[in-house]
Coordinates of N, CA and C in Angstrom, one line a residue:
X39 N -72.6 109.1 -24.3 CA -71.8 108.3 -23.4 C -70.4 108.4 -23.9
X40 N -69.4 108.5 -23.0 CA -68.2 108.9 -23.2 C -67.5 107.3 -23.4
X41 N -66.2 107.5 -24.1 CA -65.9 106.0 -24.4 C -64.5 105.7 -23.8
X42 N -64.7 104.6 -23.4 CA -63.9 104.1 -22.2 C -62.3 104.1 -23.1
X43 N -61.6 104.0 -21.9 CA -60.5 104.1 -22.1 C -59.7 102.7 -21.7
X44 N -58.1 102.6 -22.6 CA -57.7 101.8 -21.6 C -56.1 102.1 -21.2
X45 N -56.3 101.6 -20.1 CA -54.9 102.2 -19.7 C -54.0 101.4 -18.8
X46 N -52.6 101.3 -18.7 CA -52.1 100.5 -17.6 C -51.3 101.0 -16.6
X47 N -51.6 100.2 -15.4 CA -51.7 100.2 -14.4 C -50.6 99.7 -13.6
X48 N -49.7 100.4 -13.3 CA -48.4 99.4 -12.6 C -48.5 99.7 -11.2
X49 N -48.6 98.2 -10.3 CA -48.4 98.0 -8.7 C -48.0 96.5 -8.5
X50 N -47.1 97.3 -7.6 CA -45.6 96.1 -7.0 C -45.0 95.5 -8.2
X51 N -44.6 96.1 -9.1 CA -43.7 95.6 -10.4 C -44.8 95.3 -11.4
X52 N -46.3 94.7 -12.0 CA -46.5 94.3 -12.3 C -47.6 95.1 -13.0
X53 N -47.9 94.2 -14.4 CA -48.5 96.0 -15.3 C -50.3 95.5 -14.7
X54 N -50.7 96.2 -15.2 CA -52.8 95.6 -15.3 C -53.1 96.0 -16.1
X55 N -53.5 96.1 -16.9 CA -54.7 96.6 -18.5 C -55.7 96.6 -17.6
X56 N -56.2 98.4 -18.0 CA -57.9 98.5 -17.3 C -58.6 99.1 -18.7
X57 N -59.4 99.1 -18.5 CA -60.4 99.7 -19.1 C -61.5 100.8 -18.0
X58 N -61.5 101.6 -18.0 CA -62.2 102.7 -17.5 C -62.6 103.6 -18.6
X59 N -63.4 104.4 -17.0 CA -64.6 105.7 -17.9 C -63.0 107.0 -17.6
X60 N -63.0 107.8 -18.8 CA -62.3 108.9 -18.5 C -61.7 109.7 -17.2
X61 N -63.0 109.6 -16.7 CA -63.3 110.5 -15.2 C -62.6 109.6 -13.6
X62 N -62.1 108.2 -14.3 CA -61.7 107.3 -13.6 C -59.8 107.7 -13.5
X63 N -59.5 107.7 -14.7 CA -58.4 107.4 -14.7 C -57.1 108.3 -13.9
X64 N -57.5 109.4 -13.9 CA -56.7 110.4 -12.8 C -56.2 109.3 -11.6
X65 N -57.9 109.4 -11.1 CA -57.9 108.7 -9.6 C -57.1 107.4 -9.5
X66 N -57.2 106.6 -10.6 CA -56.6 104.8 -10.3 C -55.1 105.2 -10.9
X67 N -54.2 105.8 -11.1 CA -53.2 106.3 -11.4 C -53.0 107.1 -10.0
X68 N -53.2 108.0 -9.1 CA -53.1 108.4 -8.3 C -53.1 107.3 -6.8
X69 N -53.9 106.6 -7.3 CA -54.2 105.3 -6.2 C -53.2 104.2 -6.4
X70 N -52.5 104.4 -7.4 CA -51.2 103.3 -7.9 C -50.1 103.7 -6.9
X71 N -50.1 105.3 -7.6 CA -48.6 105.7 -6.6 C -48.5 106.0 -5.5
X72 N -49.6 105.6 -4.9 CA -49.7 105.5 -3.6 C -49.2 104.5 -3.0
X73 N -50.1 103.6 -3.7 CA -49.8 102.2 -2.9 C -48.3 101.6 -3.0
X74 N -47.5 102.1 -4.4 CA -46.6 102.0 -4.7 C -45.5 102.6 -3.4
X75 N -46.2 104.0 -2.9 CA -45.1 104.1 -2.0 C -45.3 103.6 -0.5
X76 N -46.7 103.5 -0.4 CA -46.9 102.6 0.7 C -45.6 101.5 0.9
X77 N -46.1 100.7 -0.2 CA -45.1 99.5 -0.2 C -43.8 99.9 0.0
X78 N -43.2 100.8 -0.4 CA -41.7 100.9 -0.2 C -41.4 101.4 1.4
X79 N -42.1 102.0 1.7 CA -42.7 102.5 3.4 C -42.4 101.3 3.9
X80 N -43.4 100.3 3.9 CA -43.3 99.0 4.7 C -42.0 98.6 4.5
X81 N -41.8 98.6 3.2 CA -40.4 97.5 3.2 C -39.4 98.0 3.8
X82 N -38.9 99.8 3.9 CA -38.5 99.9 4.5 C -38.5 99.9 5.7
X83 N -39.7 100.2 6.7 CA -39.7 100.4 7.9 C -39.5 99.0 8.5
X84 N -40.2 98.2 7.8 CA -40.6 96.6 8.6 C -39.7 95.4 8.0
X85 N -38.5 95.8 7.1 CA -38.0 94.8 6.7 C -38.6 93.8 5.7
X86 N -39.5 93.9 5.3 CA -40.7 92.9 4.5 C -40.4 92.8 3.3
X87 N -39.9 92.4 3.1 CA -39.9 91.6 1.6 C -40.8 90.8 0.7
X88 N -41.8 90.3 1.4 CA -42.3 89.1 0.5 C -43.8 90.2 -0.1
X89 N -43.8 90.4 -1.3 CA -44.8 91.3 -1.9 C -46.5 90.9 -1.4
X90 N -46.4 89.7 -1.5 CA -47.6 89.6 -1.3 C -48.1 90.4 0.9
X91 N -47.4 90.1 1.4 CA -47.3 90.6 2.6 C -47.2 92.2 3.0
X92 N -46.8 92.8 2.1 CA -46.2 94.0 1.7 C -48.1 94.8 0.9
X93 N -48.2 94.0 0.0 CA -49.8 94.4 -0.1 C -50.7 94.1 0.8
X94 N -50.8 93.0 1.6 CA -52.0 92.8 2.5 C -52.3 94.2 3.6
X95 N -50.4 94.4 4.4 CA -50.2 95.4 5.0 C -50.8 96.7 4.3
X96 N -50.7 97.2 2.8 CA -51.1 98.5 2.6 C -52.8 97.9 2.3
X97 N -53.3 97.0 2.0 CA -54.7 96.9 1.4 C -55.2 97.4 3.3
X98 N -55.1 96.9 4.1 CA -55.2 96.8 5.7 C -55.1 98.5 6.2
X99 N -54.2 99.4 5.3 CA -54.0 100.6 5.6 C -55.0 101.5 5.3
X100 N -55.1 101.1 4.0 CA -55.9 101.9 3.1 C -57.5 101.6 3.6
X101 N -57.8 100.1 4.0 CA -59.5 99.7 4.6 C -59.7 100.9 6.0
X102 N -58.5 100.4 6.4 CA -58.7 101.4 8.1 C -59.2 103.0 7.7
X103 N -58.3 103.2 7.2 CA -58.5 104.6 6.5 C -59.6 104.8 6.2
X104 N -60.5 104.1 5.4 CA -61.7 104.7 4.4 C -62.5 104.2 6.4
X105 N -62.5 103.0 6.9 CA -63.3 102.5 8.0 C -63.1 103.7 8.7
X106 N -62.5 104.6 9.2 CA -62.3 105.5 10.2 C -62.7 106.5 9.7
X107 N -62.7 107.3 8.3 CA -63.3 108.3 8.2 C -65.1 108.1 8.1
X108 N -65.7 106.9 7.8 CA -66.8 106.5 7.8 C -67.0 107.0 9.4
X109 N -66.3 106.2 10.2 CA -66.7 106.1 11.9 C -66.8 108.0 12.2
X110 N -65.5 108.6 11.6 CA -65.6 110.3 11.8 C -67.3 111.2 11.2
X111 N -67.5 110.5 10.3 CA -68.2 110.9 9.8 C -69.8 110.9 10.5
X112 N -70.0 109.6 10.6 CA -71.2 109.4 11.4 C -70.8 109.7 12.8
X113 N -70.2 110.5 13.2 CA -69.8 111.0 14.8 C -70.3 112.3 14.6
X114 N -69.7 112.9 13.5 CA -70.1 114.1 13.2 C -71.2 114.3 13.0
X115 N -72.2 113.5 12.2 CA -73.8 113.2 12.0 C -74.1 113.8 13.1
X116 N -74.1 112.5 13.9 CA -74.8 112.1 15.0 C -74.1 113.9 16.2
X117 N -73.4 114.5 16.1 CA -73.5 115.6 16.8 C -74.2 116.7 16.2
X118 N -74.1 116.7 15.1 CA -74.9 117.9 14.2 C -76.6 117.7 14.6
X119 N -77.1 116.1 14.6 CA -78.3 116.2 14.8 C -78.5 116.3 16.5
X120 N -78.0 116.3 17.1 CA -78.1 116.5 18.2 C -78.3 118.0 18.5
X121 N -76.8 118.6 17.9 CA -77.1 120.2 18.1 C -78.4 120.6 17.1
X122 N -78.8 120.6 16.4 CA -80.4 120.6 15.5 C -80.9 120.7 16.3
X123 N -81.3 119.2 17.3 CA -82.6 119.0 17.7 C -82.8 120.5 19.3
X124 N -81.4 120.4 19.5 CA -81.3 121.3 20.7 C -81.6 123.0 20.4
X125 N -80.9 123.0 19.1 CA -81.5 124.1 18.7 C -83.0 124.4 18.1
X126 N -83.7 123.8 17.9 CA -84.9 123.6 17.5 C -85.5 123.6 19.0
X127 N -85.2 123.6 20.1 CA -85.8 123.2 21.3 C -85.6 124.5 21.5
X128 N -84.5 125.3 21.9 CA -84.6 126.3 21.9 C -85.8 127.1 21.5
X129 N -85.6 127.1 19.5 CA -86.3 127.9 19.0 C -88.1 127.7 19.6
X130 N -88.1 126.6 20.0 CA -89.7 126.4 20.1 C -90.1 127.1 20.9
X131 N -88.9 126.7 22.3 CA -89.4 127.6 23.5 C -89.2 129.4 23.2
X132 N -88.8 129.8 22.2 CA -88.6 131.1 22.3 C -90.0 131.4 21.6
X133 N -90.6 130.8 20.4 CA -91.4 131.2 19.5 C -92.9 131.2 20.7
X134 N -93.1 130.5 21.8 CA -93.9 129.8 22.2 C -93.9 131.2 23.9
X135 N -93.1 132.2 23.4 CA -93.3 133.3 24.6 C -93.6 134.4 23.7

């Protein structure tokens, strides 16, 4: 077992102390300076100042995002099994002459 780390975390000015597994820490560092520029995005585009407002808007960005590639994903499902079953319909009727 690999031994956790700790490391800090700066979003909207303010530090975090985490503790993570190794294989974490890329990602929640990459997930910081995101949101970090999210936020500056908003505040420039929308005038927004009040931080806490400023995070709800990127938390709201970032849910949509993971919710929509979920919705792409099971779209995609649901056409792959479709083409499957049509192909398999096919195959039946061909094996079946």
């Amino acid at each position: 077992m690999s031994e956790k780390l700790k490391i800090k975390i700066s979003i909207a000015d303010r530090i975090y102390p985490l503790t993570v597994e190794p294989n974490q820490e890329e990602g929640l560092r990459s997930a910081s300076k995101k949101i970090d520029v999210m936020m500056k995005q908003f505040e420039q585009n929308y005038a927004v100042r009040d931080k806490q407002d400023v995070l709800a808007m990127c938390a709201l960005q970032f849910a949509s995002q993971v919710e929509q590639k979920q919705i792409d994903k099971s779209t995609i499902q649901e056409e792959t099994l479709i083409k499957l079953e049509n192909l398999n319909e096919l195959l039946g009727e061909y094996l079946k002459k």
